XYZ file of C-alpha atoms in Angstrom:
682
model
C 107.540 95.098 105.260
C 106.710 92.937 108.327
C 104.082 95.347 109.609
C 101.638 93.738 107.087
C 102.378 90.194 107.593
C 99.564 89.197 110.187
C 97.042 91.988 109.495
C 94.367 89.910 107.886
C 93.711 87.837 110.893
C 93.983 90.793 113.197
C 91.412 92.581 111.142
C 88.902 89.606 111.190
C 89.311 89.386 115.090
C 88.979 93.075 115.555
C 85.719 93.106 113.463
C 84.334 90.242 115.324
C 84.980 92.029 118.589
C 83.118 94.945 117.622
C 80.111 93.011 115.805
C 77.574 94.018 118.635
C 77.468 97.427 117.021
C 76.600 96.351 113.655
C 73.004 95.927 112.430
C 72.105 92.443 111.479
C 68.662 91.212 110.071
C 67.051 88.120 111.383
C 67.988 86.077 108.429
C 71.718 87.233 108.604
C 71.617 85.981 112.171
C 70.131 82.692 111.646
C 72.346 81.921 108.483
C 75.414 79.676 109.124
C 78.738 81.281 108.507
C 82.372 80.140 108.450
C 84.651 82.650 110.466
C 88.010 81.408 109.577
C 90.625 84.276 109.646
C 90.596 84.871 105.911
C 88.458 86.849 103.455
C 87.034 83.551 102.110
C 85.004 82.915 105.219
C 84.211 86.545 106.165
C 82.569 89.688 105.083
C 80.088 87.975 102.822
C 76.998 90.182 103.509
C 76.030 93.697 104.068
C 76.110 93.443 107.652
C 79.340 91.755 107.684
C 80.921 94.581 105.647
C 79.669 96.834 108.302
C 81.514 94.823 110.834
C 84.937 95.043 109.007
C 84.567 98.771 109.008
C 83.685 98.817 112.691
C 87.287 97.357 113.069
C 88.604 100.703 111.544
C 86.959 102.616 114.347
C 88.582 100.403 116.869
C 91.939 100.998 115.447
C 91.511 104.740 115.464
C 90.105 104.393 119.032
C 93.357 102.603 120.052
C 95.641 105.176 118.346
C 94.095 108.274 120.051
C 93.114 106.720 123.514
C 95.233 103.634 123.785
C 98.010 105.138 125.909
C 96.848 108.159 127.540
C 99.057 107.580 130.440
C 102.157 107.917 128.111
C 102.972 110.003 125.009
C 102.105 107.781 122.047
C 98.468 108.890 122.093
C 99.425 112.658 122.205
C 101.727 112.434 119.019
C 99.134 113.390 116.743
C 97.961 116.335 118.659
C 101.313 117.546 118.678
C 103.163 116.887 121.841
C 106.553 118.701 121.756
C 105.475 121.356 119.054
C 104.184 124.746 119.582
C 101.182 124.137 121.827
C 102.296 121.831 124.543
C 105.213 119.480 125.577
C 105.991 116.549 127.545
C 107.168 117.209 131.179
C 110.091 114.770 130.822
C 112.765 117.037 129.771
C 114.919 114.232 128.404
C 112.512 112.212 126.228
C 112.317 112.479 122.513
C 109.624 115.339 122.299
C 111.543 117.507 124.547
C 115.053 116.338 123.638
C 114.552 115.922 119.975
C 118.025 114.405 119.542
C 116.434 111.137 121.034
C 113.872 110.824 118.240
C 115.643 108.363 116.102
C 114.691 105.547 113.694
C 115.118 103.116 116.612
C 112.276 105.060 118.607
C 109.286 103.166 119.715
C 107.112 106.037 119.425
C 107.452 106.444 115.687
C 107.424 102.667 115.213
C 103.958 102.451 117.117
C 102.226 105.084 114.872
C 103.759 103.722 111.589
C 102.780 100.090 112.279
C 99.216 100.791 113.854
C 98.456 103.195 110.898
C 99.294 100.657 108.518
C 96.974 98.189 110.439
C 94.423 100.690 109.930
C 95.123 100.772 106.080
C 94.814 96.982 105.788
C 91.678 97.003 107.866
C 89.978 99.555 105.302
C 91.516 97.765 102.367
C 90.122 94.335 103.503
C 86.570 95.924 103.593
C 87.001 97.748 100.137
C 88.339 94.732 98.605
C 85.414 92.630 99.710
C 82.873 95.382 98.589
C 84.440 95.665 95.165
C 85.199 91.794 94.336
C 82.670 89.861 96.045
C 79.168 89.041 94.899
C 77.379 90.504 97.963
C 73.600 91.464 98.105
C 73.038 95.003 99.205
C 69.821 96.588 100.320
C 70.496 99.240 97.619
C 73.329 100.180 95.140
C 73.474 103.429 97.171
C 74.176 101.609 100.515
C 76.928 99.845 98.677
C 78.652 103.126 97.767
C 77.875 104.527 101.255
C 79.865 101.811 102.841
C 82.416 101.833 100.365
C 82.773 105.672 100.913
C 83.105 104.849 104.745
C 85.883 102.422 104.114
C 87.779 104.730 101.658
C 87.409 107.574 104.282
C 89.278 105.377 106.870
C 91.972 104.517 104.193
C 92.361 108.314 103.400
C 92.538 109.300 107.090
C 95.352 106.682 107.712
C 97.186 107.987 104.885
C 96.698 111.505 105.755
C 98.064 110.598 109.256
C 101.067 108.663 107.503
C 101.776 111.517 105.085
C 101.684 114.109 107.969
C 104.036 111.979 110.235
C 106.304 110.286 107.909
C 106.088 111.854 104.446
C 107.315 108.966 102.344
C 105.441 105.783 102.795
C 104.120 102.863 100.345
C 100.725 103.458 99.007
C 98.906 99.944 99.314
C 95.677 100.004 97.523
C 94.665 96.511 98.384
C 94.587 94.135 101.343
C 97.787 92.296 102.089
C 97.481 88.557 101.728
C 101.040 87.524 100.904
C 104.525 88.221 102.359
C 106.048 91.227 100.530
C 109.612 92.468 101.145
C 109.937 94.970 98.280
C 107.570 98.020 98.867
C 108.580 101.250 97.197
C 107.743 104.358 99.143
C 105.650 107.091 97.565
C 106.214 110.753 97.799
C 104.174 112.864 100.404
C 102.636 114.499 97.314
C 101.606 111.189 95.642
C 100.082 110.110 99.120
C 98.078 113.377 99.308
C 96.750 112.828 95.763
C 95.809 109.268 96.890
C 93.911 110.705 99.981
C 92.330 113.208 97.796
C 90.735 110.356 95.647
C 89.594 108.635 98.670
C 88.072 111.767 100.450
C 86.502 112.761 97.073
C 84.613 109.439 96.590
C 83.627 109.301 100.221
C 82.318 113.036 100.038
C 80.308 112.058 96.915
C 78.791 108.791 98.394
C 78.513 108.664 102.088
C 75.188 109.361 103.760
C 74.376 112.475 105.564
C 73.256 110.595 108.448
C 75.146 108.137 110.479
C 74.537 104.446 109.908
C 74.969 103.916 113.765
C 75.882 106.471 116.651
C 79.477 107.498 116.185
C 79.913 106.696 112.648
C 81.306 109.212 110.159
C 79.232 110.789 107.672
C 79.718 112.770 104.193
C 80.462 115.977 106.498
C 83.408 114.461 107.882
C 84.665 113.345 104.440
C 84.266 116.813 103.060
C 86.084 118.314 105.891
C 89.029 116.077 105.411
C 88.802 116.692 101.564
C 89.081 120.373 102.436
C 92.175 119.805 104.456
C 93.898 117.740 101.774
C 92.962 120.152 98.853
C 94.785 122.673 100.935
C 97.851 120.571 101.144
C 97.627 120.126 97.371
C 97.030 123.854 96.711
C 93.539 123.187 95.323
C 92.162 126.167 97.233
C 88.883 126.479 95.212
C 88.022 122.893 95.879
C 88.789 123.288 99.655
C 86.594 126.319 99.828
C 83.829 124.367 98.184
C 84.121 121.206 100.216
C 84.263 123.107 103.552
C 81.364 125.149 102.247
C 79.384 122.031 101.861
C 79.728 121.083 105.612
C 79.218 124.737 106.948
C 76.042 125.336 104.629
C 74.235 122.223 105.631
C 74.583 120.311 102.378
C 76.131 117.582 104.098
C 73.695 117.196 107.132
C 72.594 118.973 109.948
C 75.817 119.975 111.415
C 76.305 123.673 112.719
C 78.421 125.602 115.217
C 76.745 125.627 118.680
C 75.752 128.790 119.615
C 73.029 128.068 122.173
C 73.283 126.370 125.577
C 72.821 122.396 125.257
C 73.587 119.289 126.980
C 72.824 118.274 130.622
C 74.296 121.622 131.990
C 72.603 123.729 129.611
C 70.284 125.347 132.449
C 73.142 126.060 134.672
C 73.644 129.931 134.785
C 77.080 129.611 136.302
C 79.850 127.056 136.246
C 81.042 125.079 139.356
C 82.765 128.335 140.705
C 80.009 130.765 139.978
C 81.301 132.139 136.678
C 78.794 133.346 134.285
C 78.174 130.651 131.434
C 75.134 132.180 129.782
C 74.726 131.956 126.020
C 75.593 135.563 125.613
C 79.036 135.064 127.429
C 79.751 131.991 125.126
C 78.415 129.264 127.346
C 77.718 126.894 124.483
C 81.570 126.637 124.052
C 81.480 125.507 127.742
C 78.791 123.036 126.928
C 80.890 121.238 124.227
C 83.355 119.708 127.023
C 80.880 118.849 129.694
C 79.905 115.221 130.504
C 77.128 113.617 132.660
C 79.660 112.064 134.922
C 77.047 109.537 136.079
C 78.217 106.612 134.245
C 75.177 106.649 132.220
C 76.869 105.578 128.993
C 76.247 108.731 127.090
C 78.387 111.755 126.673
C 77.617 115.130 125.395
C 80.277 114.566 122.585
C 78.450 111.504 121.334
C 76.815 112.066 117.895
C 73.937 114.407 118.472
C 73.304 112.907 121.886
C 72.068 116.007 124.028
C 71.799 118.389 121.322
C 75.257 118.652 120.276
C 75.306 119.237 116.315
C 78.943 120.475 116.196
C 80.757 117.167 116.384
C 81.480 115.807 112.965
C 83.338 112.645 114.592
C 84.489 111.666 117.969
C 86.487 108.817 119.229
C 83.999 106.811 121.443
C 84.460 104.003 123.982
C 82.149 102.537 126.528
C 81.976 104.767 129.418
C 81.060 103.872 133.020
C 82.867 100.644 132.698
C 86.023 101.260 134.963
C 85.130 98.284 137.268
C 84.958 96.134 134.399
C 88.040 97.412 132.706
C 86.320 99.055 129.695
C 86.960 102.806 129.770
C 89.826 103.453 127.655
C 93.600 103.654 128.022
C 94.251 100.224 126.489
C 97.810 99.929 127.503
C 97.225 99.994 131.133
C 94.736 97.349 131.896
C 91.951 98.961 129.645
C 90.829 100.941 132.760
C 91.211 104.622 133.086
C 91.493 107.468 130.692
C 94.082 109.745 132.343
C 93.743 112.627 129.886
C 92.515 115.014 132.455
C 95.432 114.329 134.843
C 97.937 114.536 131.883
C 97.037 118.141 131.198
C 96.513 119.156 134.883
C 99.326 121.019 136.841
C 100.660 118.972 139.736
C 100.336 122.238 141.739
C 96.601 122.335 140.966
C 96.116 119.063 142.907
C 99.007 119.081 145.391
C 101.599 121.622 146.389
C 103.582 119.782 149.298
C 106.909 120.813 148.566
C 108.830 120.849 151.796
C 112.312 122.464 152.739
C 114.419 122.214 155.915
C 114.565 125.320 157.940
C 117.156 124.574 160.486
C 115.741 121.221 162.151
C 112.372 122.050 161.300
C 110.333 121.217 158.108
C 108.285 123.960 156.297
C 105.919 123.818 153.215
C 107.510 126.054 150.480
C 104.122 127.279 149.430
C 102.517 127.321 152.929
C 100.527 125.071 154.886
C 97.419 126.213 153.053
C 98.762 125.000 149.944
C 99.432 121.459 151.134
C 96.951 120.925 153.717
C 93.190 120.631 154.318
C 91.607 122.943 157.014
C 91.685 121.877 160.384
C 89.190 119.123 160.988
C 89.160 117.867 157.383
C 90.645 114.502 156.388
C 90.420 113.305 152.846
C 90.513 109.657 152.403
C 93.932 108.133 153.317
C 95.681 111.536 153.735
C 98.288 111.725 156.515
C 99.000 114.480 158.993
C 101.017 117.523 158.022
C 104.821 117.534 158.018
C 105.511 120.834 159.451
C 105.042 121.809 163.058
C 102.310 124.410 162.113
C 100.575 121.857 160.094
C 100.878 118.854 162.662
C 97.084 118.828 163.392
C 96.051 119.076 159.588
C 96.000 116.600 156.900
C 97.906 116.762 153.676
C 95.739 116.847 150.613
C 95.344 113.497 148.777
C 94.671 114.799 145.387
C 91.095 113.801 145.095
C 89.272 117.023 144.988
C 89.764 120.974 145.603
C 88.637 122.841 148.588
C 85.016 123.228 147.496
C 84.634 119.689 146.290
C 85.605 119.933 142.463
C 86.899 116.467 141.590
C 90.570 115.908 140.382
C 91.592 113.320 137.822
C 93.531 110.185 138.926
C 97.037 110.146 137.474
C 99.788 112.904 137.049
C 100.747 115.566 134.925
C 102.705 114.818 131.694
C 101.821 117.757 129.402
C 103.114 121.367 129.855
C 101.302 123.938 127.832
C 103.499 126.468 126.173
C 103.872 129.650 128.047
C 102.416 131.838 125.174
C 99.119 130.235 125.835
C 98.730 131.260 129.476
C 101.395 133.862 130.409
C 100.273 137.322 129.598
C 104.164 138.512 129.646
C 105.093 136.159 126.836
C 105.449 137.534 123.504
C 102.973 136.270 121.226
C 100.445 135.605 124.015
C 97.356 134.393 122.273
C 94.797 135.970 124.579
C 96.242 139.384 124.074
C 93.100 140.326 122.356
C 90.628 138.615 124.522
C 89.127 141.847 125.459
C 89.004 145.041 123.476
C 87.848 148.596 124.931
C 86.456 149.281 121.532
C 84.344 146.130 121.784
C 82.628 146.309 125.256
C 81.306 143.263 127.023
C 83.515 140.878 125.087
C 85.719 138.521 126.832
C 86.828 135.460 124.942
C 85.551 132.405 127.120
C 88.238 130.294 125.636
C 91.092 132.178 127.588
C 89.021 133.173 130.699
C 89.032 131.684 134.109
C 85.881 129.542 132.958
C 87.936 127.494 130.556
C 91.396 128.190 131.644
C 91.255 128.360 135.609
C 94.416 130.121 136.385
C 93.253 131.026 140.017
C 92.378 127.572 141.152
C 91.504 126.692 144.894
C 94.169 125.133 147.203
C 93.114 122.399 149.748
C 92.755 124.940 152.298
C 90.070 126.876 150.432
C 92.104 129.887 149.413
C 93.030 130.812 145.910
C 96.407 130.200 144.442
C 97.193 133.739 143.472
C 97.152 134.450 147.385
C 99.300 131.516 148.023
C 101.906 132.653 145.140
C 101.952 136.191 146.381
C 102.750 135.158 150.072
C 105.516 132.682 148.811
C 106.943 135.495 146.829
C 106.845 137.827 149.738
C 108.734 135.234 151.911
C 111.393 134.854 149.101
C 112.039 138.576 148.964
C 112.072 138.754 152.733
C 114.954 136.218 152.831
C 117.228 137.891 150.412
C 120.493 138.242 152.173
C 119.785 136.330 155.116
C 120.797 132.795 155.971
C 117.413 131.426 155.064
C 117.667 132.848 151.234
C 118.140 129.358 149.756
C 115.160 127.964 151.907
C 112.697 130.238 150.502
C 113.945 130.842 147.033
C 111.578 129.786 144.454
C 113.363 128.023 141.597
C 112.298 127.099 138.073
C 111.692 123.573 139.082
C 109.231 124.880 141.773
C 107.234 127.101 139.359
C 107.423 125.387 135.905
C 104.110 123.282 136.384
C 102.205 126.362 137.536
C 99.833 126.712 134.741
C 95.998 126.763 134.388
C 93.544 124.013 134.878
C 92.161 123.326 131.565
C 88.267 122.654 131.966
C 88.376 121.471 128.298
C 89.887 118.242 129.619
C 88.673 118.387 133.311
C 85.580 117.433 135.221
C 84.283 118.496 138.512
C 82.690 115.208 138.907
C 83.647 111.600 138.007
C 81.391 108.490 137.334
C 80.346 106.959 140.515
C 82.604 109.294 142.471
C 85.479 107.359 141.218
C 88.577 109.748 140.289
C 90.056 106.778 138.189
C 86.917 106.929 135.807
C 86.712 109.430 133.193
C 83.925 109.957 130.378
C 86.142 112.252 127.991
C 85.803 111.184 124.458
C 88.147 113.389 122.179
C 86.910 115.273 119.088
C 88.312 113.999 116.077
C 86.590 116.774 114.063
C 84.444 119.677 115.094
C 82.713 122.210 112.504
C 84.560 124.924 114.141
C 87.808 123.594 112.663
C 86.091 123.397 109.133
C 85.601 127.221 109.407
C 89.118 127.567 110.001
C 90.014 125.595 107.049
C 87.994 127.599 104.783
C 89.476 130.689 106.412
C 92.911 129.408 105.380
C 91.871 128.557 101.808
C 90.438 132.272 101.652
C 93.937 133.695 102.806
C 95.486 131.533 100.328
C 93.710 133.310 97.406
C 94.066 136.706 98.886
C 90.452 136.989 100.279
C 91.443 138.206 103.680
C 87.995 139.744 104.259
C 86.314 136.403 103.913
C 88.968 134.689 106.058
C 88.234 137.250 108.759
C 84.496 136.523 108.236
C 84.859 132.746 108.912
C 87.274 133.298 111.952
C 84.883 135.772 113.304
C 81.998 133.161 113.209
C 84.354 131.288 115.834
C 85.186 134.345 117.854
C 81.448 135.656 118.036
C 80.502 132.231 119.571
C 83.435 132.523 122.249
C 82.257 136.118 123.039
C 85.735 137.327 121.563
C 86.312 140.492 120.234
C 86.332 140.360 116.302
C 89.369 140.399 114.160
C 90.132 142.560 111.249
C 90.970 141.411 107.530
C 94.376 143.223 108.158
C 95.233 141.029 111.045
C 94.776 137.592 109.290
C 97.893 135.809 108.116
C 99.057 132.236 108.765
C 100.282 132.948 112.140
C 96.969 134.336 113.191
C 94.884 131.223 112.010
C 97.544 128.985 113.741
C 96.826 131.002 116.812
C 93.126 130.891 116.497
C 93.379 127.003 115.913
C 95.288 127.080 119.213
C 92.414 129.086 120.979
C 89.612 127.133 119.527
C 91.224 123.616 119.397
C 94.233 123.360 121.866
C 94.692 119.658 122.638
C 92.187 118.549 120.088
C 93.376 119.375 116.527
C 95.956 116.978 114.830
C 98.740 119.596 114.998
C 101.395 117.635 113.767
C 99.502 117.156 110.508
C 98.576 120.821 110.464
C 102.378 122.023 110.731
C 103.732 119.252 108.544
C 101.571 120.254 105.479
C 102.413 123.895 106.109
C 106.247 122.943 105.971
C 108.438 122.257 102.973
C 105.167 122.214 100.829
C 105.488 124.157 97.513
C 101.893 123.751 97.015
C 101.146 126.258 99.871
C 102.528 129.578 98.099
C 102.902 132.993 99.446
C 100.274 132.790 102.103
C 102.907 130.628 104.015
C 106.102 131.764 102.392
C 105.441 135.560 103.180
C 105.612 134.593 106.861
C 108.116 131.630 106.698
C 110.063 132.184 103.531
C 112.541 129.364 103.937
C 111.077 125.974 103.455
C 113.593 123.101 103.559
C 114.572 120.118 105.872
C 117.981 121.469 106.576
C 117.677 125.089 107.715
C 114.188 126.188 108.278
C 110.294 125.699 107.766
C 107.070 126.397 109.529
C 107.082 123.747 112.042
C 110.624 124.353 113.030
C 110.070 128.259 113.430
C 106.950 127.822 115.361
C 108.432 125.358 117.698
C 111.802 127.477 118.221
C 109.409 130.638 118.728
C 106.701 129.277 121.092
C 107.858 125.838 122.358
C 108.109 124.836 126.117
C 111.358 126.284 127.534
C 112.664 124.067 130.285
C 113.806 126.928 132.513
C 113.646 124.580 135.533
C 116.857 122.931 134.087
C 120.401 124.411 134.755
C 122.031 126.031 131.996
C 124.582 123.347 131.706
C 121.974 120.626 131.543
C 119.948 122.502 128.862
C 123.197 122.823 126.957
C 123.910 119.059 127.151
C 120.752 118.530 125.396
C 121.413 121.191 122.764
C 118.899 123.990 123.670
C 120.099 127.599 123.130
C 119.906 130.024 126.019
C 117.949 133.183 124.718
C 117.369 136.617 126.421
C 114.110 138.188 125.447
C 111.753 141.198 126.623
C 108.621 140.289 128.199
C 105.496 142.290 127.359
C 105.893 144.207 130.699
C 109.257 145.220 129.454
C 111.274 143.009 131.911
C 114.013 140.563 130.748
C 113.485 136.876 130.439
C 115.449 133.789 129.718
C 114.304 130.909 127.730
C 115.856 127.845 126.324
C 114.991 127.230 122.903
C 113.829 123.814 121.858
C 116.758 121.776 120.111
C 114.349 120.488 117.403
C 115.788 120.590 113.911
C 114.149 121.463 110.713
C 114.001 117.672 109.676
C 111.995 117.110 112.619
C 109.041 118.172 110.540
C 108.553 114.606 109.815
C 109.070 111.610 111.944
C 111.880 108.902 111.035
C 110.953 105.819 109.125
C 111.495 102.833 111.800
C 114.602 100.892 111.360
C 112.835 97.609 111.444
C 110.573 98.535 108.466
C 113.553 99.621 106.330
C 115.663 96.453 107.169
C 112.728 94.169 106.607
C 112.243 95.635 103.146
C 114.891 93.957 101.601
C 113.525 93.674 98.165
C 113.598 97.285 97.460
C 115.459 100.493 98.742
C 113.416 102.426 101.329
C 115.445 105.722 101.903
C 115.478 107.058 105.424
C 114.060 110.405 105.787
C 116.771 113.340 105.928
C 118.502 113.630 109.264
C 117.760 110.353 110.980
């Protein structure tokens, strides 16, 4: 396949570009080397092997942060599935008929992940086949384990996205045109061996800040064991992480980081440890361009992060703060998960010859006498002496990100009237004092401030009153709120948002996404316990997570695979690799009754777990007309809301075969020496 033709040179270049993070002895530095783009001139010492592995980190960083202003970087976390969707109603993750074998999104992930495979294989090959002097034999195996971790991680992603891909156990050095794809089962088994070796040999402390350790390997081993139906091994691997065998990692239950001394958040909400404030601290950053974030490995006391994808922060002016597809400048993740209504509500309508703001002057404009940056005077007569908000901050100074909303959360995540509302048990009269911080105003700010200083709930109530008063009058259409006016009214997710930005620049962001948190390890073990029928132990693990969040405890009777998937959403929304999670729970005979008892049909033609979850909870484009939705193959469904009223949604046009991505056309065409079957449905 042509994806592997030029990888060796790219690996060399990538490793050299990251050499500043590798540790070199004085003698290594003074020794003369030949750095031709081949394995004969490179990777001949312990420190150079570390450089080769550093290139793997760069590739992962590019995959998850390389295009946060688009959709490529969000594919792994499940854009279009059962937690959030893209705002473009006619792109491939909202209109699944457009996800074809010619689609660039799938090609991007297929190609770039195989680049990662080859980078890892280059390091593995050098370790195994070169006469390199290591400081100790254990150090050699630690580096080999780290390289095999990345190969295992790459294939875990490829299996989760594409299912059937070729297993390459060595670096590509010649042109090959006859790769034979392996099955998803074979790939999982290959991953199992890599993660098992890594978990047995990697160090319990990181060789450099941000590097993975044995704990990350055991976490991934637990996940792969679930995929393979090795439930006892999954429990054992997860337990080694949780019990401290793999190093000093634990769930954060006490306040930590630079905001640990703050008793309230920016808006006066209680964030004490007893109220779940440690969860708040997990997502706070200094915002001062210092170069360190709370998510860095063990920086500022965070012992929950097993792995984060890091980049150089505070370097916007120099072009070094992520988002490699857009001049390597700004990380737009905050803006991509933020409602446009949060930042700006300037929709105008014509009332005769006059202009009005649909949501009122207060939603669109600053108070009299306030002007923000380059903002202009209000368009309506009543706002002519006020300035339209320019998106930089809310009414009391909280910063807004640069960029524009791209991702809509599914309604069951934030709408109390939606069936399946995941915060239905955020409080419980039988457990007084409990309120799940993860679904509260602290982390999900539903009632955010408008530019005028008034809360959105007041603005919305007044708009609805104007709409009701206009019914039957000539102004009915002027004040009517359509689906398009309301679809992007959703909470501000403080998991991604900051109330301040480095150097006061809203284009700058210091968000570094978690790749693995130990909270997820608990949920993997809970799933393994569920698979073995040990629902009491599963509930115990889930309750460790819920206790930290100050959430009411769950009972063993409540635990099934849907409860665990919902708890993953509550804890890991926007973080977990949802596509991988739902893929391994779909069309997988290794899972058994703990999945099929809830989703009995598992095939690529009629039904599976991913398909059913998306049909049930996926974003409904109610802002579109019925005919437009019909043109895209969405089904109109009437349903009863939790308050007893009737609602309408347009079910996603996802198909069962979309549980995996298409094999890119150019991969199949270039593989002329062997048959490479396309995934069913594409």
